[in-house]
CSV table of C-alpha atoms (C1' of nucleotides) in Angstrom, one decimal:
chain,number,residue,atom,x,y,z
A,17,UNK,CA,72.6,-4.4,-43.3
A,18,UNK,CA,72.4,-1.6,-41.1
A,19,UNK,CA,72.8,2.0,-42.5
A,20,UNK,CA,75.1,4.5,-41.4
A,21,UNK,CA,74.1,7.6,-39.6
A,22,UNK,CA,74.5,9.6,-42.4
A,23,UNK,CA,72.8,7.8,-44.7
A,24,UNK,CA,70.2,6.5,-42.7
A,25,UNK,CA,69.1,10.5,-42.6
A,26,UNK,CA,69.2,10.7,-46.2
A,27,UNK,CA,67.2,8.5,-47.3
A,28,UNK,CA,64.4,9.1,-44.1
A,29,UNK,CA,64.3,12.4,-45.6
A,30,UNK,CA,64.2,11.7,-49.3
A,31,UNK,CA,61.5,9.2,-48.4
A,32,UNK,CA,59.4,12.5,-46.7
A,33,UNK,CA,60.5,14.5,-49.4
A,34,UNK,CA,59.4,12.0,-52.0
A,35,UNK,CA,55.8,12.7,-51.8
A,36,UNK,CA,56.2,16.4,-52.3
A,37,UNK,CA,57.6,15.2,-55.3
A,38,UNK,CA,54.9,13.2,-56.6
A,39,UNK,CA,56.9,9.9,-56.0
A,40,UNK,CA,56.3,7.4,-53.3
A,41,UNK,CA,58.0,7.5,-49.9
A,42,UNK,CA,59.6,3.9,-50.9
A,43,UNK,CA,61.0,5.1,-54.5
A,44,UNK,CA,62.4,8.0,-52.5
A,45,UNK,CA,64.4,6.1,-50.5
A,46,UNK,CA,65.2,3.8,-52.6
A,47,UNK,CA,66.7,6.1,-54.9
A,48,UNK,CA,68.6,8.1,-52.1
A,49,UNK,CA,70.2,4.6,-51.3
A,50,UNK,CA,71.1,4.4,-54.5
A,51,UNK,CA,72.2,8.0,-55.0
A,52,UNK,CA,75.1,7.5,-51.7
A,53,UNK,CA,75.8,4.0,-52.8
A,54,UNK,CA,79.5,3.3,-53.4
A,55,UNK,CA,78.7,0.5,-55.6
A,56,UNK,CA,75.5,-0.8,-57.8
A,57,UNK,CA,72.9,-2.4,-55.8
A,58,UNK,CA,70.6,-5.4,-56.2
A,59,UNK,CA,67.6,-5.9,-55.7
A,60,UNK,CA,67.3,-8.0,-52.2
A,61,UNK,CA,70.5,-5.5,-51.0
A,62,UNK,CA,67.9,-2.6,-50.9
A,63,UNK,CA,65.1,-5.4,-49.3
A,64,UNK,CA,68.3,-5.7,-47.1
A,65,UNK,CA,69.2,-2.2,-46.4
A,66,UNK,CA,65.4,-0.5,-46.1
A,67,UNK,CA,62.9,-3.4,-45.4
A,68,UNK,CA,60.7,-3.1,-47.4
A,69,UNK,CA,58.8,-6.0,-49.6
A,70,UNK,CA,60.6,-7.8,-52.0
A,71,UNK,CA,57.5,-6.9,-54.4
A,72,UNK,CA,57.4,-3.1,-53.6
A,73,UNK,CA,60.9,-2.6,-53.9
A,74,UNK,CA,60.7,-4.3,-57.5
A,75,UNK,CA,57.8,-1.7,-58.0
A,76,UNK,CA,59.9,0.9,-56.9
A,77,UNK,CA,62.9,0.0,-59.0
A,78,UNK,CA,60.3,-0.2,-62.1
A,79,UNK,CA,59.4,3.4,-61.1
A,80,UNK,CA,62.7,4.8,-60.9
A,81,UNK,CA,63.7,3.0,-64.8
A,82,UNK,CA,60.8,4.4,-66.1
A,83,UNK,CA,61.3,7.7,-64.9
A,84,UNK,CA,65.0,7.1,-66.3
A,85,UNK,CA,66.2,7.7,-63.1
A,86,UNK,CA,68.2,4.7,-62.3
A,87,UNK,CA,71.0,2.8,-64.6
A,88,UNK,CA,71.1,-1.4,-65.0
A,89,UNK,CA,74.8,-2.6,-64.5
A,90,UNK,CA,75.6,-6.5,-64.9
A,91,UNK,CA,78.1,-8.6,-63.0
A,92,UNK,CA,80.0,-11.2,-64.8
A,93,UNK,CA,78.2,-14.5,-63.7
A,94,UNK,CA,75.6,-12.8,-62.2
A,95,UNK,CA,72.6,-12.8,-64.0
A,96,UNK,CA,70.9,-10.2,-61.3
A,97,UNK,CA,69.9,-6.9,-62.3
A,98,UNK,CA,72.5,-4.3,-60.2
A,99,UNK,CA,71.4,-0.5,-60.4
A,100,UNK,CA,73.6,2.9,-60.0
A,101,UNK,CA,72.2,6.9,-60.1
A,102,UNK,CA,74.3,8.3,-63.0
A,103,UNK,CA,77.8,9.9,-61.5
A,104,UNK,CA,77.1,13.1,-63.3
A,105,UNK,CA,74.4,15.0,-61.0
A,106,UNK,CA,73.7,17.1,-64.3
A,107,UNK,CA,72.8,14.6,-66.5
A,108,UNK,CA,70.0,14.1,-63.0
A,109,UNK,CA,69.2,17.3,-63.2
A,110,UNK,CA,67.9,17.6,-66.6
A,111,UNK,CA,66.6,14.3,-66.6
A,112,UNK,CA,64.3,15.2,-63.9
A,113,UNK,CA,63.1,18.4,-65.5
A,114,UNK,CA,62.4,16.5,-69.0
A,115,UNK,CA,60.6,13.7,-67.3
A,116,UNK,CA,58.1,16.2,-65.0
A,117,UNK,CA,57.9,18.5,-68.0
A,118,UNK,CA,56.4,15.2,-70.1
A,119,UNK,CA,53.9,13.8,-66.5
A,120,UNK,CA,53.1,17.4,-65.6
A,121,UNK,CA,53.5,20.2,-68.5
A,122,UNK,CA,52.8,18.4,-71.8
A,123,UNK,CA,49.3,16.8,-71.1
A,124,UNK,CA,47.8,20.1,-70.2
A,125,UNK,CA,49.6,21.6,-73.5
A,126,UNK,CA,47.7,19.0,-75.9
A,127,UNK,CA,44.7,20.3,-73.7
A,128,UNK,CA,45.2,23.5,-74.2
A,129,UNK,CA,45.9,23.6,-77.7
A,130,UNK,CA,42.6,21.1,-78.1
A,131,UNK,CA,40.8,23.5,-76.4
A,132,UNK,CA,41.6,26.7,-78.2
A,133,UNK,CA,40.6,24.8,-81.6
A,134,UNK,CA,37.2,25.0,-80.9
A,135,UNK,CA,35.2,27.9,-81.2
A,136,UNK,CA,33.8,30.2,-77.4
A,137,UNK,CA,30.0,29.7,-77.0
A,138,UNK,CA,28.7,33.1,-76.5
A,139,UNK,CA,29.8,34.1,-73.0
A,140,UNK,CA,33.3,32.0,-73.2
A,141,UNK,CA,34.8,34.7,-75.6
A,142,UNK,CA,37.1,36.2,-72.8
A,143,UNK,CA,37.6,32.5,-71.1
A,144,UNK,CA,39.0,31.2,-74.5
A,145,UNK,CA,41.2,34.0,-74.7
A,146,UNK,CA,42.6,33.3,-71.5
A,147,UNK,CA,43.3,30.0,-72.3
A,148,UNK,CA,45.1,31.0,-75.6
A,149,UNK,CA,47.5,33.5,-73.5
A,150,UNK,CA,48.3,30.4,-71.2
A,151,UNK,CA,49.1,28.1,-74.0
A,152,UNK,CA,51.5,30.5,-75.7
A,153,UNK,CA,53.2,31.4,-72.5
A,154,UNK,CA,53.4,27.6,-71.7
A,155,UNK,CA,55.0,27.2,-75.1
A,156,UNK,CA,57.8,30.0,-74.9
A,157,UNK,CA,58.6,27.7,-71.8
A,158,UNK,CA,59.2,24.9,-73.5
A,159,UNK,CA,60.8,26.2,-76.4
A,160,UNK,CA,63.7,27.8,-74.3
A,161,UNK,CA,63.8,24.7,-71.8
A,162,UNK,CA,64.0,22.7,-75.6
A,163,UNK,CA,67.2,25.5,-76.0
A,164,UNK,CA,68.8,25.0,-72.9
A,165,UNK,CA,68.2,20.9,-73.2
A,166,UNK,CA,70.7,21.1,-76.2
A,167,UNK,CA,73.6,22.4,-74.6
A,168,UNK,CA,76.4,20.7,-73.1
A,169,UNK,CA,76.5,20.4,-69.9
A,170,UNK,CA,79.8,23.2,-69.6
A,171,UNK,CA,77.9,25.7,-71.1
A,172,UNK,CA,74.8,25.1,-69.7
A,173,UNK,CA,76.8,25.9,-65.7
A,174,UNK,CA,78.6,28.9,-67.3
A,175,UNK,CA,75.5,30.5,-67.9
A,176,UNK,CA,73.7,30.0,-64.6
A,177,UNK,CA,77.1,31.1,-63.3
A,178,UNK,CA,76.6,34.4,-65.2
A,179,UNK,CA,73.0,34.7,-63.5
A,180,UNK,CA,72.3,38.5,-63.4
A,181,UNK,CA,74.0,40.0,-65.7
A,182,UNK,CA,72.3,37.7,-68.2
A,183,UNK,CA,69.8,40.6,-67.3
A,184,UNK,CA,71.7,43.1,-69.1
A,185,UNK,CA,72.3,41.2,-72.7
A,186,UNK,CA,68.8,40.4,-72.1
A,187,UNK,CA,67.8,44.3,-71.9
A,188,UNK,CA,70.0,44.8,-75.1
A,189,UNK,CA,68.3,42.4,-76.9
A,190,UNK,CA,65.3,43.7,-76.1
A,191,UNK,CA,66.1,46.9,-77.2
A,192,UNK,CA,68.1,46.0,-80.7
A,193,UNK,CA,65.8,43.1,-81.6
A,194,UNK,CA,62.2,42.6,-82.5
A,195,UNK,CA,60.7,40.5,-79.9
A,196,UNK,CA,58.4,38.0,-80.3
A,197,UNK,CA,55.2,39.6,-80.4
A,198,UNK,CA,53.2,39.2,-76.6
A,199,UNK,CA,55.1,36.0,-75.9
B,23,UNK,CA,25.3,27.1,-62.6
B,24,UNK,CA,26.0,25.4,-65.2
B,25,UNK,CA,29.6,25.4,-66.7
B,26,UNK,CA,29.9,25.9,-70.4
B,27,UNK,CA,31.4,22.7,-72.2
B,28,UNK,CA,34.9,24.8,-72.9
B,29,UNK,CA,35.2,26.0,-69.1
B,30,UNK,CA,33.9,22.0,-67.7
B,31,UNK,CA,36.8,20.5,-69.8
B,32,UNK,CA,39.2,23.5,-68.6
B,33,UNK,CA,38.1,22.4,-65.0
B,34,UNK,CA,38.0,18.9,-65.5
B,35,UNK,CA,41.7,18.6,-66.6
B,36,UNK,CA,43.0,20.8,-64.1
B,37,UNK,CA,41.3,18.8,-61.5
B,38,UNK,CA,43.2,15.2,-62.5
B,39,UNK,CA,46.6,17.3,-63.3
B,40,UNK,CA,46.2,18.6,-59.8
B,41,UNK,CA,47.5,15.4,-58.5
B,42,UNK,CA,50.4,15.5,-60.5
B,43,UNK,CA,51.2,18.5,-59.0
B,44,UNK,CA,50.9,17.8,-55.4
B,45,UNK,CA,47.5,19.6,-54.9
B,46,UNK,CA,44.5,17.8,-55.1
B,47,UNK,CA,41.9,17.1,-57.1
B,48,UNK,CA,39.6,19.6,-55.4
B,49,UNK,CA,42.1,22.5,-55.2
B,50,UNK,CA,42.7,22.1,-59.1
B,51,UNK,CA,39.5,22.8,-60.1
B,52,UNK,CA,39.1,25.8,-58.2
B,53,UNK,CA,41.6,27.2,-59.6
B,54,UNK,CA,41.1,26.8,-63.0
B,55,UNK,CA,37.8,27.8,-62.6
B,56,UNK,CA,38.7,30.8,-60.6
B,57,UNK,CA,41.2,31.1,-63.8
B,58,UNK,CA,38.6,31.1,-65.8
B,59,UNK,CA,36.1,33.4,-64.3
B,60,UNK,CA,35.4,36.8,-65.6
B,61,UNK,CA,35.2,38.0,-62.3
B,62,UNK,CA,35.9,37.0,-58.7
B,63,UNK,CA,34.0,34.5,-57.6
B,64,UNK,CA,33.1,34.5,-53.6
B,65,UNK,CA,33.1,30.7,-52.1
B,66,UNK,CA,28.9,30.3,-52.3
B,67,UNK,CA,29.6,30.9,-56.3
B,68,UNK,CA,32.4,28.4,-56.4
B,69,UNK,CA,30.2,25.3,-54.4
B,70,UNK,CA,27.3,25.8,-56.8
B,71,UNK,CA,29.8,25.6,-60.1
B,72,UNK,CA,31.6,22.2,-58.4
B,73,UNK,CA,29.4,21.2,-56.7
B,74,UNK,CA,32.0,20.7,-53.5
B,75,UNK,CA,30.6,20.9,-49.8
B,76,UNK,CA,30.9,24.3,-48.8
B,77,UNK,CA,33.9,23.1,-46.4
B,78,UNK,CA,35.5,21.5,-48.6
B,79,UNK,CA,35.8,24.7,-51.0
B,80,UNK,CA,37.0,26.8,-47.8
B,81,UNK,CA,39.7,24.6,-47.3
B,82,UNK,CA,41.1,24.8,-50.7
B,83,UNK,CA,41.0,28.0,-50.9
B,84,UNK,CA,43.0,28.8,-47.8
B,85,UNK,CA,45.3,26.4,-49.5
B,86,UNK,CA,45.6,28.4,-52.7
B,87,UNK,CA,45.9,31.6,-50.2
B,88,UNK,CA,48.5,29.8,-48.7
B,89,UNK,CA,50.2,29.4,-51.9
B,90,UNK,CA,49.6,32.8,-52.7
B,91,UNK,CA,47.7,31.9,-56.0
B,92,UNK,CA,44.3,33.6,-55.9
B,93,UNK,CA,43.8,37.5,-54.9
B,94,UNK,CA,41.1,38.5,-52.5
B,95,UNK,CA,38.4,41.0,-53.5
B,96,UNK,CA,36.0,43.2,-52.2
B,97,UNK,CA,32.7,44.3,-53.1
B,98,UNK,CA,30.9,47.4,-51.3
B,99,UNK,CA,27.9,46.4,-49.0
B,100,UNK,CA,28.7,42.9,-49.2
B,101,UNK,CA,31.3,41.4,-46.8
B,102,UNK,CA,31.8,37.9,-48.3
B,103,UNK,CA,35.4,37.3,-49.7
B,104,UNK,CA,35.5,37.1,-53.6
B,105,UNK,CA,38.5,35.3,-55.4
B,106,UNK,CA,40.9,36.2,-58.8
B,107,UNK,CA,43.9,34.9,-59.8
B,108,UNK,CA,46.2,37.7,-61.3
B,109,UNK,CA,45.4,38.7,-64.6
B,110,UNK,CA,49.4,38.7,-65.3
B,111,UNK,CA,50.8,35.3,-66.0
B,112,UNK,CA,53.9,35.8,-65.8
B,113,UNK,CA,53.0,36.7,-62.2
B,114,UNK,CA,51.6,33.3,-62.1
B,115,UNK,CA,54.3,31.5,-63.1
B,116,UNK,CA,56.6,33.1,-61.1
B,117,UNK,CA,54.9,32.3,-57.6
B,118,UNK,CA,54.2,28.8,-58.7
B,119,UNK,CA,58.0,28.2,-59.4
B,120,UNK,CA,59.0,30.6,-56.0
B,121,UNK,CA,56.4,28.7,-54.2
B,122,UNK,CA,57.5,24.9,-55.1
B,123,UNK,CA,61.1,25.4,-54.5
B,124,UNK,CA,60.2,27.2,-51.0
B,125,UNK,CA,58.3,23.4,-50.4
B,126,UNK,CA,60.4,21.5,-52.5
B,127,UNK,CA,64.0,22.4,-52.9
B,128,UNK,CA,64.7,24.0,-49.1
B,129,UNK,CA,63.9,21.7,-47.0
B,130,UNK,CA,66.3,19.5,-48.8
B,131,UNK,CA,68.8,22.3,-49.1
B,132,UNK,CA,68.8,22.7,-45.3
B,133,UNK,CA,69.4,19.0,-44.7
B,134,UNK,CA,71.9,18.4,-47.0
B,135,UNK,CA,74.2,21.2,-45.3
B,136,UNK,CA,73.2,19.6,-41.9
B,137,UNK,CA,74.4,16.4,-43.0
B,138,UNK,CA,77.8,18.1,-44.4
B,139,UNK,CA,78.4,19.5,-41.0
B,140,UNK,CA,78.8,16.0,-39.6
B,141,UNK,CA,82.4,14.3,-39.8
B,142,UNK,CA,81.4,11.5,-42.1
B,143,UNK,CA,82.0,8.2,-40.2
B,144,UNK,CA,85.0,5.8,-42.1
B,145,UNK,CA,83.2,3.9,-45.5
B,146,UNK,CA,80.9,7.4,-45.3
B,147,UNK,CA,83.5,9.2,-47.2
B,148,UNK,CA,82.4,8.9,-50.5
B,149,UNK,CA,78.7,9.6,-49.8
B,150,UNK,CA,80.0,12.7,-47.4
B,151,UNK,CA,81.3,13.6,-51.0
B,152,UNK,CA,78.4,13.3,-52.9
B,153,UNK,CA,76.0,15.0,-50.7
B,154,UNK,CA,78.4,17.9,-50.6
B,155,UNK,CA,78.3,18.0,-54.4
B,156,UNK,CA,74.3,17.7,-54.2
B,157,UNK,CA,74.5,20.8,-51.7
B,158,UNK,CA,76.5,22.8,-54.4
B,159,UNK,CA,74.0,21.8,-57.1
B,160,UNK,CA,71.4,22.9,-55.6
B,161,UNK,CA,72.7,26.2,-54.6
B,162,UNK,CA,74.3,27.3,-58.0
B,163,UNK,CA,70.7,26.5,-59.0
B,164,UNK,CA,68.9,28.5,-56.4
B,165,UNK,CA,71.8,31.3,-56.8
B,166,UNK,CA,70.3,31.4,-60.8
B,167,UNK,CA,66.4,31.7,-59.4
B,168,UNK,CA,67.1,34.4,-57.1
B,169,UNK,CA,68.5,36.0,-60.1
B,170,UNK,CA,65.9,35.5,-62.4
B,171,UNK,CA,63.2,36.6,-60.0
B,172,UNK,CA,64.6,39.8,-59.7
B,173,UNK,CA,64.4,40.5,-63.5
B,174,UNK,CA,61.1,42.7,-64.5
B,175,UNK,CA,59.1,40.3,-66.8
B,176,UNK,CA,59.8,42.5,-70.0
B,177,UNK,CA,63.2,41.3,-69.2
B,178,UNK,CA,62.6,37.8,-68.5
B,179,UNK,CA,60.4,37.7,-71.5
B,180,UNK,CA,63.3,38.8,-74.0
B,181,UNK,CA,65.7,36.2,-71.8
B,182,UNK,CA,63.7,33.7,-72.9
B,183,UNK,CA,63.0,34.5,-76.7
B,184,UNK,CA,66.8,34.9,-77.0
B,185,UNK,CA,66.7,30.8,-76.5
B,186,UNK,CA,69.7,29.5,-78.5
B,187,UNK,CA,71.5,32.2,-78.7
B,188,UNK,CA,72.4,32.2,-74.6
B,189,UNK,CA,74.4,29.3,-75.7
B,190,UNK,CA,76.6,31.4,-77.4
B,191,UNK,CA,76.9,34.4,-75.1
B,192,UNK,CA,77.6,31.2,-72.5
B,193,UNK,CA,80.6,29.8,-74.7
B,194,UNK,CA,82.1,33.3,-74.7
B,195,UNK,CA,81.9,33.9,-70.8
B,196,UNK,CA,82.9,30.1,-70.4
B,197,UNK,CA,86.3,31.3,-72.0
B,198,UNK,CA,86.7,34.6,-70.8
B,199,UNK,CA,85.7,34.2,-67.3
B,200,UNK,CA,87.3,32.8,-64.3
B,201,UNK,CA,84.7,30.1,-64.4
B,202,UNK,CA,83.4,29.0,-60.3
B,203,UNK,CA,85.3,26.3,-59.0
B,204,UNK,CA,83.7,22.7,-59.7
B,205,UNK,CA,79.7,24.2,-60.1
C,5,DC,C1',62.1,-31.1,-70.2
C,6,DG,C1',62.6,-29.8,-65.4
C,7,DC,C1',65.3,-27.2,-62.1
C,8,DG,C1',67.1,-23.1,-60.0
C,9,DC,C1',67.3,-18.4,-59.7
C,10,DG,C1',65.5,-14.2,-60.3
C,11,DT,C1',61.6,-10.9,-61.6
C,12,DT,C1',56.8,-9.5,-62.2
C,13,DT,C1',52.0,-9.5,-61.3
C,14,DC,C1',48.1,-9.1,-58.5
C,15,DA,C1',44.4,-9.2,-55.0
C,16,DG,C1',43.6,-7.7,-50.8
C,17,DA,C1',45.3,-5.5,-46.3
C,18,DA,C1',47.1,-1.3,-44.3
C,19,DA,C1',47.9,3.4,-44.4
C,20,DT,C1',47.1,7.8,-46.0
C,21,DT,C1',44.6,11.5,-47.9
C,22,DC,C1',40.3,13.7,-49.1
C,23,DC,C1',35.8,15.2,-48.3
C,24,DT,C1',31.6,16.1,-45.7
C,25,DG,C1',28.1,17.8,-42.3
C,26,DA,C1',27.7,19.6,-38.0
C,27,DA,C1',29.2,22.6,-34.7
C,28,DA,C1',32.0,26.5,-33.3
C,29,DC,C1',33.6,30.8,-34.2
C,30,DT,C1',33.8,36.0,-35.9
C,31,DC,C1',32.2,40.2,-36.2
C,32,DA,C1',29.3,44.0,-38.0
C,33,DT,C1',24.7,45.5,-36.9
C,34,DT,C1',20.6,46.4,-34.2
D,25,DA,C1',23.9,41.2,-25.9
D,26,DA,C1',21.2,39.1,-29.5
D,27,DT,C1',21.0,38.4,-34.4
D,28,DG,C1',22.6,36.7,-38.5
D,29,DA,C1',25.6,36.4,-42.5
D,30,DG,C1',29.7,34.5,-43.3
D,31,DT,C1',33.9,31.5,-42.3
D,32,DT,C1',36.6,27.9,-40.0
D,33,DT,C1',37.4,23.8,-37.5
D,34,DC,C1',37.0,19.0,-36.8
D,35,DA,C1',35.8,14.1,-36.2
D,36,DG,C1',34.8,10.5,-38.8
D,37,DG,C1',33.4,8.2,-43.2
D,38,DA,C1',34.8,7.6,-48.2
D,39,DA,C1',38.1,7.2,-51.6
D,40,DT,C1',42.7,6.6,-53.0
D,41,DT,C1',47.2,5.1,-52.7
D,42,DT,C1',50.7,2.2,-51.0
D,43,DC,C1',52.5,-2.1,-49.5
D,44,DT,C1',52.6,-7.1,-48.9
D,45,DG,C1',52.8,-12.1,-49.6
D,46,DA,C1',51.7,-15.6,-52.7
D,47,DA,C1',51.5,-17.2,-57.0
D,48,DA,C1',52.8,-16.8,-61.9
D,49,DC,C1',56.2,-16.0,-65.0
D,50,DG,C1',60.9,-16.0,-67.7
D,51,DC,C1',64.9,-17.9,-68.9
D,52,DG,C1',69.6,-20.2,-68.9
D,53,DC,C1',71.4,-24.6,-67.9
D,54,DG,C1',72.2,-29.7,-67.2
DNA sequence: CGCGCGTTTCAGAAATTCCTGAAACTCATT
DNA sequence: AATGAGTTTCAGGAATTTCTGAAACGCGCG
């Protein structure tokens, strides 16, 4: 099949894009096909569409599920597996964040909080604190990323519609309540 | 020198995360040791801790300059450059998040308005649609960073610890508000 | 079972990225 | 302008990651 203009330059520059991303060039465009597709794809259509391997483009699709990325659809009498990007780009969004919060932020917490368990040799007294002041920050992170996670989706766009002046109740709360000690 | 057992593991981690988060190995480890250190460290100090050639330690740090995530330093009578990272983390935090989206999220941004400046050709409707959608995405997003950046921490800070409660303030503006268009 | 259709695995080739040592460069000092 | 401490650049070797084709596997069906 040969790609349109348009999304022949999408998915070249997802595939750059893709490794400032910490995914391959080849997931990146596969999931940029995906993403413009007007229908589910197959496998051997995206072998079609971008060239690559049969095999890497399997990898690739394996990549994209487990990143939860990607949906299966079924044909009737088909026993094929078809994939779609989810229609909601929201429902993207904070999949994204959850899945590079669990690869990139939760490892180093457990390492942090493993760390701070044991007790500074002489010498590592202000090192140890450090590392204490980094897990707590990393943890009122999470906590309001865990917050924001649990709202629909409406709310959630109100609110980054409101963007500065979120600045103002946050200055009034600041003021009437007791904050969180250092956070 | 040898590295205590608390700042090797510190290092150590940091070093395989450093993949992960589109710096290498090498660049991860300088950091967090950097992190670590109760004072700046000049490049010489840094080789002999890691145990890197000398080149390769001058390479990451211009990277990390580049990044703007260490601080240079000066002693008197001594010319060499020595390296910090802010003793604020919040500081931290903020140029790592200003600093991906500059390498992560603009280039796209830029192409995707590109590509929305193009008639789509007929069958490119639909994905002339999406991509448009993906623009506005992205910018409501950025539109809400730019916000938060300007905040002073202490505000940011009580933002944050309000959590849950955002939700609420987000219901009532939801309602109250003319809402923007589509988001 | 044995066939057909589809997916997954895997070892090695290809490409990319990282790291090093040597040489070049900078610049204050004599 | 020569010295020397310090930094940067760079070509190529080392290590890692990505990609491929071939073979193995899974499974519904006659």
């Amino acid at each position: 099949m040969q790609l349109s203009q348009l999304r022949q330059e999408f998915v070249l520059h997802f595939g750059e894009m893709g490794s400032r991303w910490g995914i391959n060039r080849t997931v990146g465009q596969i999931y940029a096909l995906l993403f413009l597709a007007d229908e589910p794809l197959c496998a051997d259509q995206i072998v079609e569409a971008l060239g690559f391997s049969r095999s890497n483009v399997s990898m690739g699709l394996k990549e994209l599920q487990s990143w939860n990325l990607v949906r299966l659809r079924h044909r009737p009498d088909d026993r094929r597996d078809y994939f779609t990007t989810p229609a909601d780009l929201w429902e993207i969004v904070r999949t994204l964040v959850a899945e590079r919060k669990k690869r990139e932020i939760d490892p180093t917490l457990s390492k942090l909080r493993e760390l701070e368990m044991t007790r500074p040799a002489p010498g590592d007294e202000a090192a140890h604190a450090r590392i204490a002041e980094l897990r707590r920050l990393i943890e009122t992170l999470t906590r309001f990323h865990a917050e924001l996670e649990a709202l629909e989706t409406e709310r959630l766009v109100a609110l980054l519609n409101m963007g500065a002046r979120l600045g103002k109740v946050a200055a009034g709360a600041g003021r009437l309540l007791p904050m969180r000690r250092k956070a």
